[in-house]
Coordinates of C-alpha atoms in Angstrom, one line a residue:
X189 CA 0.0 0.0 0.0
X190 CA 1.4 3.4 -1.0
X191 CA 1.9 6.3 1.5
X192 CA -0.8 8.2 -0.2
X193 CA -3.4 5.5 0.4
X194 CA -2.8 4.9 4.1
X195 CA -5.7 5.9 6.2
X196 CA -6.4 6.6 9.9
X197 CA -9.3 7.7 12.1
X198 CA -10.0 11.1 13.5
X199 CA -12.1 11.5 16.6
X200 CA -13.9 14.8 17.1
X201 CA -14.6 15.5 20.8
X202 CA -18.3 16.4 21.0
X203 CA -19.2 18.1 24.4
X204 CA -22.2 16.4 26.0
X205 CA -22.9 14.6 22.8
X206 CA -24.4 17.8 21.3
X207 CA -23.2 18.7 17.9
X208 CA -24.1 21.9 16.2
X209 CA -25.7 22.0 12.7
X210 CA -22.7 23.9 11.4
X211 CA -20.3 21.1 12.5
X212 CA -22.6 18.5 11.2
X213 CA -22.7 20.2 7.8
X214 CA -18.9 20.6 7.8
X215 CA -18.3 17.0 8.8
X216 CA -20.7 15.8 6.0
X217 CA -19.0 17.9 3.4
X218 CA -15.6 16.5 4.5
X219 CA -17.0 13.0 4.5
X220 CA -18.2 13.5 0.9
X221 CA -15.0 15.1 -0.2
X222 CA -12.8 12.3 1.0
X223 CA -15.3 9.4 0.9
X224 CA -15.1 9.0 4.7
X225 CA -17.3 6.9 7.0
X226 CA -18.9 8.7 10.0
X227 CA -19.2 6.7 13.2
X228 CA -20.9 7.9 16.4
X229 CA -18.9 6.4 19.3
X230 CA -20.1 5.1 22.6
X231 CA -18.3 8.1 24.3
X232 CA -20.6 10.4 22.3
X233 CA -17.9 11.6 20.0
X234 CA -17.9 11.7 16.2
X235 CA -15.3 9.5 14.5
X236 CA -14.2 10.0 10.9
X237 CA -13.0 6.6 9.5
X238 CA -10.7 6.1 6.4
X239 CA -9.1 9.5 6.6
X240 CA -6.1 9.6 4.2
X241 CA -3.0 10.5 6.2
X242 CA -2.1 13.3 3.7
X243 CA -5.5 15.0 4.5
X244 CA -5.4 15.0 8.3
X245 CA -4.2 18.5 8.8
X246 CA -6.4 19.9 6.1
X247 CA -9.5 18.3 7.8
X248 CA -8.5 19.5 11.2
X249 CA -8.1 23.0 9.9
X250 CA -11.7 23.0 8.7
X251 CA -13.2 21.7 12.0
X252 CA -11.1 23.5 14.7
X253 CA -12.5 27.0 14.0
X254 CA -15.9 25.7 15.2
X255 CA -14.3 25.1 18.7
X256 CA -14.1 21.4 18.3
X257 CA -11.0 19.5 19.5
X258 CA -9.7 16.1 18.4
X259 CA -9.0 13.2 20.6
X260 CA -5.3 13.1 21.6
X261 CA -3.2 11.8 24.5
X262 CA -3.1 13.9 27.6
X263 CA -6.5 15.7 27.2
X264 CA -8.9 15.9 30.1
X265 CA -11.8 13.5 29.2
X266 CA -15.2 14.8 28.2
X267 CA -17.9 13.4 30.5
X268 CA -20.3 11.0 28.9
X269 CA -23.8 12.2 29.8
X270 CA -27.5 11.2 29.6
X271 CA -29.8 13.7 27.8
X272 CA -30.7 15.3 31.1
X273 CA -33.2 18.1 31.8
X274 CA -35.3 19.5 30.3
X275 CA -35.5 16.6 27.8
X276 CA -36.2 13.8 30.2
X277 CA -39.0 13.7 32.9
X278 CA -36.7 11.7 35.2
X279 CA -33.9 14.2 35.1
X280 CA -32.9 16.3 38.1
X281 CA -30.2 18.3 36.4
X282 CA -29.1 19.7 33.1
X283 CA -26.2 17.4 32.4
X284 CA -24.9 19.4 29.4
X285 CA -24.5 22.5 31.7
X286 CA -22.7 20.5 34.4
X287 CA -20.4 19.0 31.8
X288 CA -19.5 22.4 30.5
X289 CA -18.9 23.6 34.0
X290 CA -16.5 20.6 34.6
X291 CA -14.7 21.2 31.4
X292 CA -14.2 24.9 32.1
X293 CA -12.8 24.1 35.5
X294 CA -10.2 21.6 34.0
X295 CA -9.5 23.5 30.8
X296 CA -5.9 24.0 31.6
X297 CA -5.2 20.4 32.7
X298 CA -2.9 18.4 30.5
X299 CA -0.9 15.3 30.7
X300 CA -3.9 13.2 31.8
X301 CA -3.3 9.5 31.6
X302 CA -5.5 7.5 29.4
X303 CA -8.3 5.1 30.6
X304 CA -9.8 7.5 33.2
X305 CA -13.4 8.4 32.2
X306 CA -16.2 10.4 33.7
X307 CA -20.0 10.0 33.4
X308 CA -22.9 12.2 34.5
X309 CA -26.4 10.9 35.2
X310 CA -29.3 13.3 35.6
X311 CA -31.0 10.7 37.9
X312 CA -30.0 7.4 39.4
X313 CA -31.1 5.2 36.5
X314 CA -27.7 5.2 35.0
X315 CA -28.5 5.8 31.3
X316 CA -25.0 7.2 30.8
X317 CA -23.4 4.1 32.2
X318 CA -22.5 6.1 35.3
X319 CA -22.0 3.2 37.7
X320 CA -19.7 1.4 35.3
X321 CA -17.4 4.4 34.8
X322 CA -14.2 5.4 36.7
X323 CA -15.7 8.6 38.1
X324 CA -19.5 9.3 38.0
X325 CA -21.9 11.9 39.2
X326 CA -25.5 11.0 39.7
X327 CA -28.2 13.5 40.6
X328 CA -30.9 12.9 43.3
X329 CA -33.6 15.0 44.6
X330 CA -31.3 16.2 47.4
X331 CA -28.0 16.7 45.6
X332 CA -25.3 14.8 43.8
X333 CA -23.8 11.5 44.6
X334 CA -20.3 10.6 43.4
X335 CA -19.1 7.1 42.5
X336 CA -15.5 5.9 41.9
X337 CA -14.0 2.8 40.4
X338 CA -16.6 1.6 38.0
X339 CA -15.6 -0.2 34.8
X340 CA -17.2 -1.8 31.8
X341 CA -15.7 -4.3 29.3
X342 CA -15.4 -8.1 29.7
X343 CA -15.3 -7.9 33.5
X344 CA -17.7 -5.0 34.5
X345 CA -18.0 -3.7 38.0
X346 CA -20.0 -1.1 39.7
X347 CA -18.3 1.9 41.3
X348 CA -18.5 2.6 45.0
X349 CA -20.3 5.7 46.3
X350 CA -17.8 8.1 47.9
X351 CA -20.0 11.2 48.3
X352 CA -23.7 11.7 48.9
X353 CA -25.9 14.7 48.5
X354 CA -23.2 17.2 47.7
X355 CA -23.2 20.3 45.6
X356 CA -21.8 20.8 42.0
X357 CA -18.8 22.7 43.4
X358 CA -18.1 19.9 45.9
X359 CA -18.4 17.3 43.2
X360 CA -15.9 19.1 41.0
X361 CA -13.5 19.2 43.9
X362 CA -13.9 15.5 44.4
X363 CA -13.1 15.0 40.7
X364 CA -10.0 17.1 41.0
X365 CA -8.8 15.2 44.0
X366 CA -9.3 11.8 42.3
X367 CA -7.5 13.0 39.2
X368 CA -4.6 14.3 41.3
X369 CA -4.5 11.0 43.1
X370 CA -4.5 8.9 39.9
X371 CA -1.8 11.0 38.4
X372 CA 0.4 10.6 41.5
X373 CA -0.2 6.8 41.8
X374 CA 0.2 5.7 38.2
X375 CA 3.0 5.9 35.7
X376 CA 0.9 4.6 32.8
X377 CA -2.7 4.4 31.9
X378 CA -4.8 2.6 34.5
X379 CA -8.4 2.2 35.5
X380 CA -9.3 3.8 38.9
X381 CA -10.8 0.6 40.4
X382 CA -7.2 -0.8 40.7
X383 CA -6.5 2.0 43.2
X384 CA -9.6 1.7 45.5
X385 CA -7.7 -0.4 48.0
X386 CA -4.7 1.8 48.1
X387 CA -4.1 2.9 51.7
X388 CA -3.9 6.5 50.5
X389 CA -7.2 6.4 48.5
X390 CA -8.7 9.8 49.5
X391 CA -12.3 8.6 50.1
X392 CA -14.3 5.9 51.9
X393 CA -17.5 4.1 50.8
X394 CA -20.6 5.9 52.0

């Protein structure tokens, strides 16, 4: 296979799974121009498959002006969210707004190790896979619960609840503490559940 025909995938990070019409139009035009496949990922991102290597920078240059970033090592993870209020009658919170608040808080964080994920649930039903995610926020009628150490895959496990009925500000502080702990304790990518029994783990099950 020649250098010109080698292909890769580009993953566009889509905050809270919401993609603007302008970005959708641009992505469709790019897909038509380069004969690409568009795949919606389980992390609520948009993946362009079969991208010719020689076209990568050109494609990025067309998307970045819309405020979209591309998946890369070291970036703080976008939370996976359920649809939230006002679109679901069970929802206690606007998950898109909380996701944006979290991303603003951690906007300057870099060097994040892979495998650490965040999920937000507008209630306790877990539509965003919250209990099977490394760090999860679930809304109740009296505040936010935070879970740690969940994982999916071939050996799924539910996270443990480490905070109950706290505020958004407090939940963000918990996320920061967990990320700092993960960064301190790991030299490579690692799921949070492997650190739950560490003597220095900052929280207890509640």
